[in-house]
Amino acid sequence: MLLDVKKILHVPGESIPFRFSLDLSQEDQRCRQPVQVAGEARNIAGMLTLDFEASAPLDAVCDRCMKAFPLTKTAAGHFLLAEEICDEENDEIILLENGAFDLGELARTVFLLALDTKTLCSEDCKGLCPRCGKDLNEGPCTCREEPDPRWAVLAQLLEEESGS
Ligand SMILES: [Zn+2]
Ligand SMILES: [Zn+2]
């Protein structure tokens, strides 16, 4: 989806609001519902800014306890639009081609990148017991706290050393 900003390119104070939805169900299986994108391109004293928010309800799975839970993910994008790039290092500048750029592609990239961050059902999710696989959020499991055999060997070595 191209956004043409030619009409505000040289008109300080003008803006172009936009709202559209993206289908990312092919890219990520969590995105079964369309991603809503809303924002605007503005000319602020001759400088073009682009701000938007992309959000969608996800079928998320907690990275720690593997539980499925509903999550509304929102990713924000803040960019500058320019007809030519003078600062190659700045990847927040979007180069315009003939007064337009691919807004759909940009929103897609921003949202997919945000999906890469860790997903937890809650900040203090206790996760699963590495031994029996029980969800420790539901209570402690019956596994006994057996020391790791490697630590037992180390403990014995330390004991022998201090005994000599
Ligand atoms: Zn969890
Ligand atoms: Zn356990």
Short mmCIF file of N, CA and C and ligand atoms in Angstrom, two decimals:
data_model
loop_
_atom_site.label_atom_id
_atom_site.label_comp_id
_atom_site.label_asym_id
_atom_site.label_seq_id
_atom_site.Cartn_x
_atom_site.Cartn_y
_atom_site.Cartn_z
N MET A 1 0.83 -1.20 0.00
CA MET A 1 0.00 0.00 0.00
C MET A 1 0.87 1.25 0.00
N LEU A 2 0.72 2.02 -1.05
CA LEU A 2 1.53 3.23 -1.15
C LEU A 2 0.82 4.41 -0.50
N LEU A 3 1.60 5.25 0.19
CA LEU A 3 1.04 6.50 0.70
C LEU A 3 1.72 7.63 -0.07
N ASP A 4 0.90 8.42 -0.73
CA ASP A 4 1.42 9.54 -1.51
C ASP A 4 1.36 10.81 -0.65
N VAL A 5 2.51 11.40 -0.38
CA VAL A 5 2.53 12.58 0.49
C VAL A 5 2.87 13.85 -0.28
N LYS A 6 2.79 13.77 -1.61
CA LYS A 6 3.15 14.94 -2.43
C LYS A 6 2.40 16.21 -2.03
N LYS A 7 1.12 16.04 -1.70
CA LYS A 7 0.32 17.24 -1.45
C LYS A 7 0.67 17.95 -0.13
N ILE A 8 1.39 17.26 0.77
CA ILE A 8 1.79 17.96 2.00
C ILE A 8 3.30 18.21 2.04
N LEU A 9 3.97 17.76 0.99
CA LEU A 9 5.44 17.83 0.94
C LEU A 9 5.97 19.24 1.21
N HIS A 10 5.29 20.23 0.66
CA HIS A 10 5.78 21.61 0.83
C HIS A 10 4.74 22.50 1.48
N VAL A 11 3.86 21.89 2.28
CA VAL A 11 2.81 22.67 2.95
C VAL A 11 2.88 22.45 4.47
N PRO A 12 3.69 23.26 5.16
CA PRO A 12 3.82 23.11 6.61
C PRO A 12 2.46 23.19 7.29
N GLY A 13 2.24 22.32 8.28
CA GLY A 13 0.99 22.32 9.03
C GLY A 13 -0.03 21.32 8.49
N GLU A 14 0.20 20.85 7.27
CA GLU A 14 -0.76 19.90 6.69
C GLU A 14 -0.48 18.47 7.15
N SER A 15 -1.51 17.65 7.12
CA SER A 15 -1.30 16.24 7.49
C SER A 15 -2.21 15.33 6.68
N ILE A 16 -1.81 14.07 6.60
CA ILE A 16 -2.63 13.06 5.91
C ILE A 16 -2.86 11.91 6.89
N PRO A 17 -4.07 11.85 7.43
CA PRO A 17 -4.36 10.71 8.31
C PRO A 17 -4.64 9.46 7.49
N PHE A 18 -4.36 8.30 8.08
CA PHE A 18 -4.66 7.06 7.36
C PHE A 18 -5.09 5.98 8.34
N ARG A 19 -5.81 5.02 7.83
CA ARG A 19 -6.30 3.90 8.63
C ARG A 19 -6.54 2.75 7.66
N PHE A 20 -5.93 1.62 7.93
CA PHE A 20 -6.15 0.47 7.05
C PHE A 20 -5.84 -0.80 7.83
N SER A 21 -6.15 -1.92 7.27
CA SER A 21 -5.82 -3.16 7.97
C SER A 21 -4.92 -4.03 7.12
N LEU A 22 -4.11 -4.80 7.81
CA LEU A 22 -3.11 -5.66 7.17
C LEU A 22 -3.43 -7.10 7.48
N ASP A 23 -3.29 -7.95 6.50
CA ASP A 23 -3.46 -9.36 6.75
C ASP A 23 -2.08 -10.01 6.89
N LEU A 24 -1.73 -10.42 8.10
CA LEU A 24 -0.41 -11.04 8.31
C LEU A 24 -0.56 -12.52 8.65
N SER A 25 -1.72 -13.09 8.35
CA SER A 25 -1.95 -14.48 8.73
C SER A 25 -1.00 -15.44 8.03
N GLN A 26 -0.49 -15.03 6.87
CA GLN A 26 0.48 -15.88 6.15
C GLN A 26 1.86 -15.80 6.80
N GLU A 27 2.19 -14.64 7.37
CA GLU A 27 3.52 -14.42 7.94
C GLU A 27 3.67 -15.01 9.33
N ASP A 28 2.59 -14.92 10.12
CA ASP A 28 2.70 -15.36 11.51
C ASP A 28 1.39 -16.02 11.92
N GLN A 29 1.49 -17.24 12.42
CA GLN A 29 0.26 -17.99 12.73
C GLN A 29 -0.52 -17.39 13.89
N ARG A 30 0.13 -16.51 14.68
CA ARG A 30 -0.60 -15.87 15.78
C ARG A 30 -1.55 -14.79 15.28
N CYS A 31 -1.29 -14.30 14.06
CA CYS A 31 -2.08 -13.19 13.52
C CYS A 31 -3.26 -13.71 12.71
N ARG A 32 -4.20 -14.34 13.39
CA ARG A 32 -5.33 -14.84 12.63
C ARG A 32 -6.32 -13.71 12.31
N GLN A 33 -6.23 -12.63 13.10
CA GLN A 33 -7.10 -11.50 12.83
C GLN A 33 -6.28 -10.37 12.22
N PRO A 34 -6.93 -9.55 11.38
CA PRO A 34 -6.17 -8.50 10.70
C PRO A 34 -5.58 -7.47 11.67
N VAL A 35 -4.44 -6.93 11.28
CA VAL A 35 -3.76 -5.91 12.07
C VAL A 35 -4.31 -4.54 11.65
N GLN A 36 -4.78 -3.77 12.63
CA GLN A 36 -5.31 -2.44 12.32
C GLN A 36 -4.19 -1.42 12.43
N VAL A 37 -4.04 -0.63 11.38
CA VAL A 37 -3.00 0.39 11.38
C VAL A 37 -3.66 1.76 11.28
N ALA A 38 -3.27 2.69 12.16
CA ALA A 38 -3.82 4.04 12.11
C ALA A 38 -2.72 5.03 12.45
N GLY A 39 -2.73 6.15 11.79
CA GLY A 39 -1.72 7.16 12.07
C GLY A 39 -1.84 8.32 11.10
N GLU A 40 -0.74 9.09 11.03
CA GLU A 40 -0.75 10.19 10.07
C GLU A 40 0.65 10.62 9.69
N ALA A 41 0.72 11.17 8.49
CA ALA A 41 1.94 11.81 8.02
C ALA A 41 1.70 13.30 8.18
N ARG A 42 2.69 14.01 8.76
CA ARG A 42 2.49 15.44 8.99
C ARG A 42 3.69 16.22 8.49
N ASN A 43 3.39 17.41 8.05
CA ASN A 43 4.46 18.33 7.71
C ASN A 43 4.59 19.31 8.87
N ILE A 44 5.69 19.14 9.63
CA ILE A 44 5.92 20.01 10.78
C ILE A 44 7.07 20.95 10.43
N ALA A 45 6.72 22.19 10.17
CA ALA A 45 7.71 23.20 9.80
C ALA A 45 8.64 22.70 8.69
N GLY A 46 8.05 22.06 7.70
CA GLY A 46 8.83 21.63 6.55
C GLY A 46 9.43 20.25 6.66
N MET A 47 9.32 19.66 7.86
CA MET A 47 9.86 18.31 8.04
C MET A 47 8.69 17.32 8.07
N LEU A 48 8.83 16.24 7.31
CA LEU A 48 7.73 15.27 7.26
C LEU A 48 7.92 14.18 8.30
N THR A 49 6.91 14.03 9.15
CA THR A 49 6.98 12.96 10.14
C THR A 49 5.89 11.95 9.84
N LEU A 50 6.15 10.73 10.27
CA LEU A 50 5.17 9.66 10.09
C LEU A 50 5.05 8.93 11.42
N ASP A 51 3.85 8.90 11.94
CA ASP A 51 3.60 8.19 13.20
C ASP A 51 2.40 7.29 13.02
N PHE A 52 2.53 6.06 13.50
CA PHE A 52 1.37 5.17 13.42
C PHE A 52 1.43 4.12 14.51
N GLU A 53 0.28 3.50 14.70
CA GLU A 53 0.20 2.38 15.62
C GLU A 53 -0.44 1.23 14.89
N ALA A 54 0.15 0.06 15.04
CA ALA A 54 -0.41 -1.15 14.44
C ALA A 54 -0.79 -2.06 15.60
N SER A 55 -2.02 -2.54 15.62
CA SER A 55 -2.37 -3.42 16.73
C SER A 55 -3.34 -4.50 16.27
N ALA A 56 -3.26 -5.63 16.97
CA ALA A 56 -4.12 -6.76 16.62
C ALA A 56 -4.25 -7.69 17.81
N PRO A 57 -5.42 -8.32 17.94
CA PRO A 57 -5.55 -9.37 18.95
C PRO A 57 -4.82 -10.61 18.45
N LEU A 58 -4.01 -11.20 19.30
CA LEU A 58 -3.21 -12.36 18.89
C LEU A 58 -3.62 -13.62 19.61
N ASP A 59 -3.39 -14.74 18.97
CA ASP A 59 -3.46 -16.02 19.66
C ASP A 59 -2.05 -16.28 20.17
N ALA A 60 -1.74 -15.75 21.33
CA ALA A 60 -0.37 -15.82 21.83
C ALA A 60 -0.15 -17.07 22.67
N VAL A 61 1.12 -17.47 22.77
CA VAL A 61 1.50 -18.60 23.61
C VAL A 61 2.62 -18.10 24.51
N CYS A 62 2.49 -18.32 25.82
CA CYS A 62 3.50 -17.85 26.77
C CYS A 62 4.82 -18.59 26.53
N ASP A 63 5.91 -17.85 26.44
CA ASP A 63 7.22 -18.46 26.21
C ASP A 63 7.70 -19.26 27.41
N ARG A 64 7.12 -19.01 28.58
CA ARG A 64 7.60 -19.68 29.77
C ARG A 64 6.75 -20.90 30.15
N CYS A 65 5.41 -20.74 30.14
CA CYS A 65 4.57 -21.86 30.59
C CYS A 65 3.82 -22.51 29.44
N MET A 66 3.99 -21.99 28.21
CA MET A 66 3.41 -22.56 27.00
C MET A 66 1.88 -22.49 26.93
N LYS A 67 1.31 -21.71 27.83
CA LYS A 67 -0.15 -21.59 27.85
C LYS A 67 -0.59 -20.62 26.75
N ALA A 68 -1.71 -20.96 26.09
CA ALA A 68 -2.26 -20.04 25.09
C ALA A 68 -3.10 -19.00 25.81
N PHE A 69 -2.97 -17.77 25.41
CA PHE A 69 -3.77 -16.71 26.03
C PHE A 69 -3.98 -15.58 25.02
N PRO A 70 -5.08 -14.84 25.17
CA PRO A 70 -5.33 -13.75 24.23
C PRO A 70 -4.48 -12.53 24.60
N LEU A 71 -3.95 -11.88 23.59
CA LEU A 71 -3.07 -10.73 23.84
C LEU A 71 -3.29 -9.72 22.73
N THR A 72 -3.47 -8.47 23.10
CA THR A 72 -3.55 -7.44 22.07
C THR A 72 -2.18 -6.80 21.96
N LYS A 73 -1.56 -7.02 20.81
CA LYS A 73 -0.21 -6.50 20.60
C LYS A 73 -0.30 -5.16 19.86
N THR A 74 0.41 -4.17 20.38
CA THR A 74 0.43 -2.88 19.70
C THR A 74 1.88 -2.49 19.45
N ALA A 75 2.16 -2.11 18.23
CA ALA A 75 3.50 -1.66 17.88
C ALA A 75 3.39 -0.26 17.30
N ALA A 76 4.29 0.63 17.73
CA ALA A 76 4.25 2.00 17.23
C ALA A 76 5.42 2.24 16.30
N GLY A 77 5.19 3.03 15.27
CA GLY A 77 6.27 3.40 14.35
C GLY A 77 6.40 4.91 14.31
N HIS A 78 7.64 5.38 14.39
CA HIS A 78 7.90 6.82 14.29
C HIS A 78 9.03 7.00 13.28
N PHE A 79 8.75 7.69 12.21
CA PHE A 79 9.74 7.85 11.16
C PHE A 79 9.74 9.27 10.62
N LEU A 80 10.79 9.56 9.88
CA LEU A 80 10.85 10.80 9.12
C LEU A 80 10.80 10.42 7.65
N LEU A 81 10.17 11.26 6.87
CA LEU A 81 10.11 11.01 5.43
C LEU A 81 10.97 12.05 4.74
N ALA A 82 11.77 11.62 3.79
CA ALA A 82 12.64 12.57 3.11
C ALA A 82 12.75 12.22 1.64
N GLU A 83 12.98 13.24 0.82
CA GLU A 83 13.11 12.99 -0.61
C GLU A 83 14.51 12.49 -0.95
N GLU A 84 15.45 12.82 -0.09
CA GLU A 84 16.77 12.23 -0.26
C GLU A 84 17.38 12.00 1.11
N ILE A 85 18.21 10.98 1.18
CA ILE A 85 18.81 10.61 2.46
C ILE A 85 20.17 11.29 2.57
N CYS A 86 20.35 12.10 3.61
CA CYS A 86 21.67 12.69 3.78
C CYS A 86 22.43 11.95 4.88
N ASP A 87 21.68 11.25 5.72
CA ASP A 87 22.33 10.52 6.81
C ASP A 87 22.05 9.02 6.63
N GLU A 88 23.01 8.34 6.02
CA GLU A 88 22.83 6.91 5.71
C GLU A 88 22.64 6.07 6.96
N GLU A 89 23.18 6.55 8.07
CA GLU A 89 23.15 5.77 9.30
C GLU A 89 21.77 5.71 9.92
N ASN A 90 20.96 6.70 9.62
CA ASN A 90 19.68 6.81 10.29
C ASN A 90 18.61 5.97 9.59
N ASP A 91 18.27 4.84 10.19
CA ASP A 91 17.30 3.97 9.52
C ASP A 91 15.86 4.37 9.85
N GLU A 92 15.70 5.50 10.55
CA GLU A 92 14.35 5.95 10.84
C GLU A 92 13.88 6.93 9.77
N ILE A 93 14.73 7.16 8.78
CA ILE A 93 14.33 8.01 7.67
C ILE A 93 13.87 7.14 6.51
N ILE A 94 12.66 7.40 6.05
CA ILE A 94 12.11 6.66 4.92
C ILE A 94 12.28 7.51 3.66
N LEU A 95 12.89 6.91 2.68
CA LEU A 95 13.13 7.63 1.43
C LEU A 95 11.87 7.61 0.55
N LEU A 96 11.48 8.79 0.12
CA LEU A 96 10.30 8.89 -0.75
C LEU A 96 10.71 8.67 -2.19
N GLU A 97 9.85 7.95 -2.90
CA GLU A 97 10.10 7.77 -4.32
C GLU A 97 8.95 8.42 -5.06
N ASN A 98 9.25 9.47 -5.76
CA ASN A 98 8.19 10.19 -6.47
C ASN A 98 7.09 10.65 -5.49
N GLY A 99 7.51 11.10 -4.30
CA GLY A 99 6.56 11.63 -3.32
C GLY A 99 5.74 10.59 -2.58
N ALA A 100 6.13 9.32 -2.72
CA ALA A 100 5.34 8.27 -2.06
C ALA A 100 6.26 7.20 -1.47
N PHE A 101 5.72 6.37 -0.61
CA PHE A 101 6.48 5.24 -0.06
C PHE A 101 5.50 4.13 0.28
N ASP A 102 6.04 2.94 0.51
CA ASP A 102 5.20 1.79 0.77
C ASP A 102 4.86 1.69 2.26
N LEU A 103 3.75 2.27 2.63
CA LEU A 103 3.33 2.29 4.04
C LEU A 103 2.92 0.90 4.52
N GLY A 104 2.29 0.13 3.66
CA GLY A 104 1.86 -1.21 4.04
C GLY A 104 3.04 -2.08 4.43
N GLU A 105 4.10 -2.02 3.64
CA GLU A 105 5.31 -2.79 3.89
C GLU A 105 5.98 -2.35 5.19
N LEU A 106 6.01 -1.04 5.41
CA LEU A 106 6.63 -0.48 6.62
C LEU A 106 5.89 -0.94 7.87
N ALA A 107 4.55 -0.83 7.84
CA ALA A 107 3.74 -1.22 8.99
C ALA A 107 3.88 -2.72 9.25
N ARG A 108 3.97 -3.49 8.17
CA ARG A 108 4.13 -4.93 8.27
C ARG A 108 5.44 -5.26 9.00
N THR A 109 6.54 -4.61 8.57
CA THR A 109 7.84 -4.85 9.17
C THR A 109 7.84 -4.47 10.65
N VAL A 110 7.27 -3.30 10.96
CA VAL A 110 7.24 -2.83 12.35
C VAL A 110 6.47 -3.81 13.24
N PHE A 111 5.33 -4.28 12.73
CA PHE A 111 4.51 -5.18 13.55
C PHE A 111 5.18 -6.55 13.73
N LEU A 112 5.75 -7.07 12.65
CA LEU A 112 6.39 -8.39 12.74
C LEU A 112 7.61 -8.34 13.67
N LEU A 113 8.35 -7.22 13.65
CA LEU A 113 9.50 -7.08 14.55
C LEU A 113 9.03 -7.09 16.00
N ALA A 114 7.91 -6.41 16.26
CA ALA A 114 7.39 -6.34 17.63
C ALA A 114 6.95 -7.72 18.10
N LEU A 115 6.57 -8.58 17.18
CA LEU A 115 6.14 -9.93 17.55
C LEU A 115 7.30 -10.78 18.04
N ASP A 116 8.51 -10.39 17.64
CA ASP A 116 9.70 -11.17 18.01
C ASP A 116 10.07 -11.05 19.47
N THR A 117 9.53 -10.07 20.16
CA THR A 117 9.91 -9.89 21.55
C THR A 117 9.27 -11.01 22.38
N LYS A 118 9.80 -11.20 23.56
CA LYS A 118 9.33 -12.27 24.43
C LYS A 118 7.86 -12.07 24.79
N THR A 119 7.13 -13.17 24.80
CA THR A 119 5.72 -13.10 25.16
C THR A 119 5.49 -13.88 26.45
N LEU A 120 5.04 -13.18 27.47
CA LEU A 120 4.76 -13.86 28.75
C LEU A 120 3.31 -13.62 29.13
N CYS A 121 2.66 -14.66 29.70
CA CYS A 121 1.25 -14.53 30.07
C CYS A 121 1.12 -13.53 31.21
N SER A 122 2.15 -13.46 32.07
CA SER A 122 2.20 -12.39 33.05
C SER A 122 3.67 -12.19 33.41
N GLU A 123 3.99 -11.00 33.92
CA GLU A 123 5.38 -10.65 34.21
C GLU A 123 6.05 -11.66 35.14
N ASP A 124 5.26 -12.20 36.09
CA ASP A 124 5.87 -13.10 37.07
C ASP A 124 5.45 -14.55 36.83
N CYS A 125 5.24 -14.89 35.56
CA CYS A 125 4.90 -16.28 35.23
C CYS A 125 6.01 -17.19 35.74
N LYS A 126 5.61 -18.26 36.45
CA LYS A 126 6.61 -19.16 37.05
C LYS A 126 7.10 -20.23 36.08
N GLY A 127 6.38 -20.40 34.98
CA GLY A 127 6.82 -21.36 33.98
C GLY A 127 6.54 -22.80 34.37
N LEU A 128 7.18 -23.70 33.64
CA LEU A 128 6.96 -25.13 33.87
C LEU A 128 8.12 -25.73 34.64
N CYS A 129 7.85 -26.76 35.43
CA CYS A 129 8.92 -27.48 36.10
C CYS A 129 9.76 -28.17 35.03
N PRO A 130 11.07 -27.95 35.02
CA PRO A 130 11.90 -28.56 33.97
C PRO A 130 11.92 -30.08 34.08
N ARG A 131 11.52 -30.60 35.24
CA ARG A 131 11.59 -32.04 35.44
C ARG A 131 10.28 -32.74 35.04
N CYS A 132 9.16 -32.29 35.63
CA CYS A 132 7.91 -33.00 35.37
C CYS A 132 7.00 -32.25 34.40
N GLY A 133 7.31 -30.99 34.11
CA GLY A 133 6.52 -30.25 33.14
C GLY A 133 5.25 -29.63 33.71
N LYS A 134 5.07 -29.69 35.02
CA LYS A 134 3.87 -29.11 35.60
C LYS A 134 3.92 -27.58 35.53
N ASP A 135 2.74 -27.01 35.30
CA ASP A 135 2.64 -25.55 35.28
C ASP A 135 2.73 -25.04 36.72
N LEU A 136 3.85 -24.41 37.06
CA LEU A 136 4.08 -24.01 38.45
C LEU A 136 3.22 -22.83 38.87
N ASN A 137 2.51 -22.22 37.90
CA ASN A 137 1.56 -21.16 38.26
C ASN A 137 0.36 -21.74 39.00
N GLU A 138 0.12 -23.04 38.78
CA GLU A 138 -1.03 -23.69 39.41
C GLU A 138 -0.67 -24.27 40.77
N GLY A 139 0.57 -24.15 41.15
CA GLY A 139 0.98 -24.68 42.44
C GLY A 139 2.26 -25.47 42.29
N PRO A 140 2.93 -25.77 43.41
CA PRO A 140 4.20 -26.50 43.33
C PRO A 140 3.96 -27.93 42.87
N CYS A 141 4.96 -28.51 42.26
CA CYS A 141 4.84 -29.89 41.82
C CYS A 141 5.39 -30.80 42.91
N THR A 142 5.32 -32.09 42.67
CA THR A 142 5.76 -33.02 43.72
C THR A 142 7.20 -33.47 43.53
N CYS A 143 7.88 -32.89 42.54
CA CYS A 143 9.29 -33.24 42.34
C CYS A 143 10.07 -32.88 43.60
N ARG A 144 10.97 -33.78 43.99
CA ARG A 144 11.80 -33.41 45.13
C ARG A 144 13.00 -32.61 44.64
N GLU A 145 13.46 -31.74 45.45
CA GLU A 145 14.60 -30.91 45.07
C GLU A 145 15.87 -31.73 45.17
N GLU A 146 16.16 -32.47 44.10
CA GLU A 146 17.39 -33.24 44.13
C GLU A 146 18.49 -32.39 43.54
N PRO A 147 19.64 -32.39 44.17
CA PRO A 147 20.71 -31.58 43.61
C PRO A 147 21.18 -32.18 42.28
N ASP A 148 21.56 -31.31 41.40
CA ASP A 148 22.13 -31.72 40.12
C ASP A 148 23.36 -32.58 40.40
N PRO A 149 23.49 -33.77 39.77
CA PRO A 149 24.65 -34.64 40.05
C PRO A 149 25.99 -33.94 39.84
N ARG A 150 26.04 -32.99 38.90
CA ARG A 150 27.32 -32.30 38.66
C ARG A 150 27.71 -31.46 39.88
N TRP A 151 26.67 -30.86 40.52
CA TRP A 151 26.96 -30.06 41.72
C TRP A 151 27.39 -30.96 42.87
N ALA A 152 26.80 -32.17 42.94
CA ALA A 152 27.14 -33.09 44.02
C ALA A 152 28.63 -33.44 43.95
N VAL A 153 29.12 -33.66 42.71
CA VAL A 153 30.53 -33.99 42.52
C VAL A 153 31.40 -32.81 42.97
N LEU A 154 30.97 -31.61 42.58
CA LEU A 154 31.72 -30.41 42.94
C LEU A 154 31.75 -30.23 44.46
N ALA A 155 30.60 -30.44 45.09
CA ALA A 155 30.48 -30.28 46.53
C ALA A 155 31.44 -31.25 47.24
N GLN A 156 31.52 -32.45 46.69
CA GLN A 156 32.39 -33.46 47.28
C GLN A 156 33.86 -33.06 47.14
N LEU A 157 34.19 -32.54 45.97
CA LEU A 157 35.57 -32.10 45.74
C LEU A 157 35.96 -31.01 46.72
N LEU A 158 35.02 -30.05 46.92
CA LEU A 158 35.30 -28.93 47.82
C LEU A 158 35.47 -29.45 49.24
N GLU A 159 34.66 -30.44 49.58
CA GLU A 159 34.73 -31.02 50.92
C GLU A 159 36.09 -31.67 51.16
N GLU A 160 36.52 -32.45 50.15
CA GLU A 160 37.80 -33.12 50.27
C GLU A 160 38.93 -32.12 50.42
N GLU A 161 38.82 -31.04 49.66
CA GLU A 161 39.87 -30.03 49.68
C GLU A 161 39.98 -29.36 51.05
N SER A 162 38.80 -29.01 51.61
CA SER A 162 38.83 -28.31 52.90
C SER A 162 39.21 -29.26 54.03
N GLY A 163 39.00 -30.58 53.82
CA GLY A 163 39.33 -31.56 54.85
C GLY A 163 40.82 -31.85 54.91
N SER A 164 41.59 -31.54 53.84
CA SER A 164 42.99 -31.92 53.81
C SER A 164 43.90 -30.92 54.51
ZN ZN B 1 3.16 -18.13 31.38
ZN ZN B 2 8.22 -30.99 38.94
#
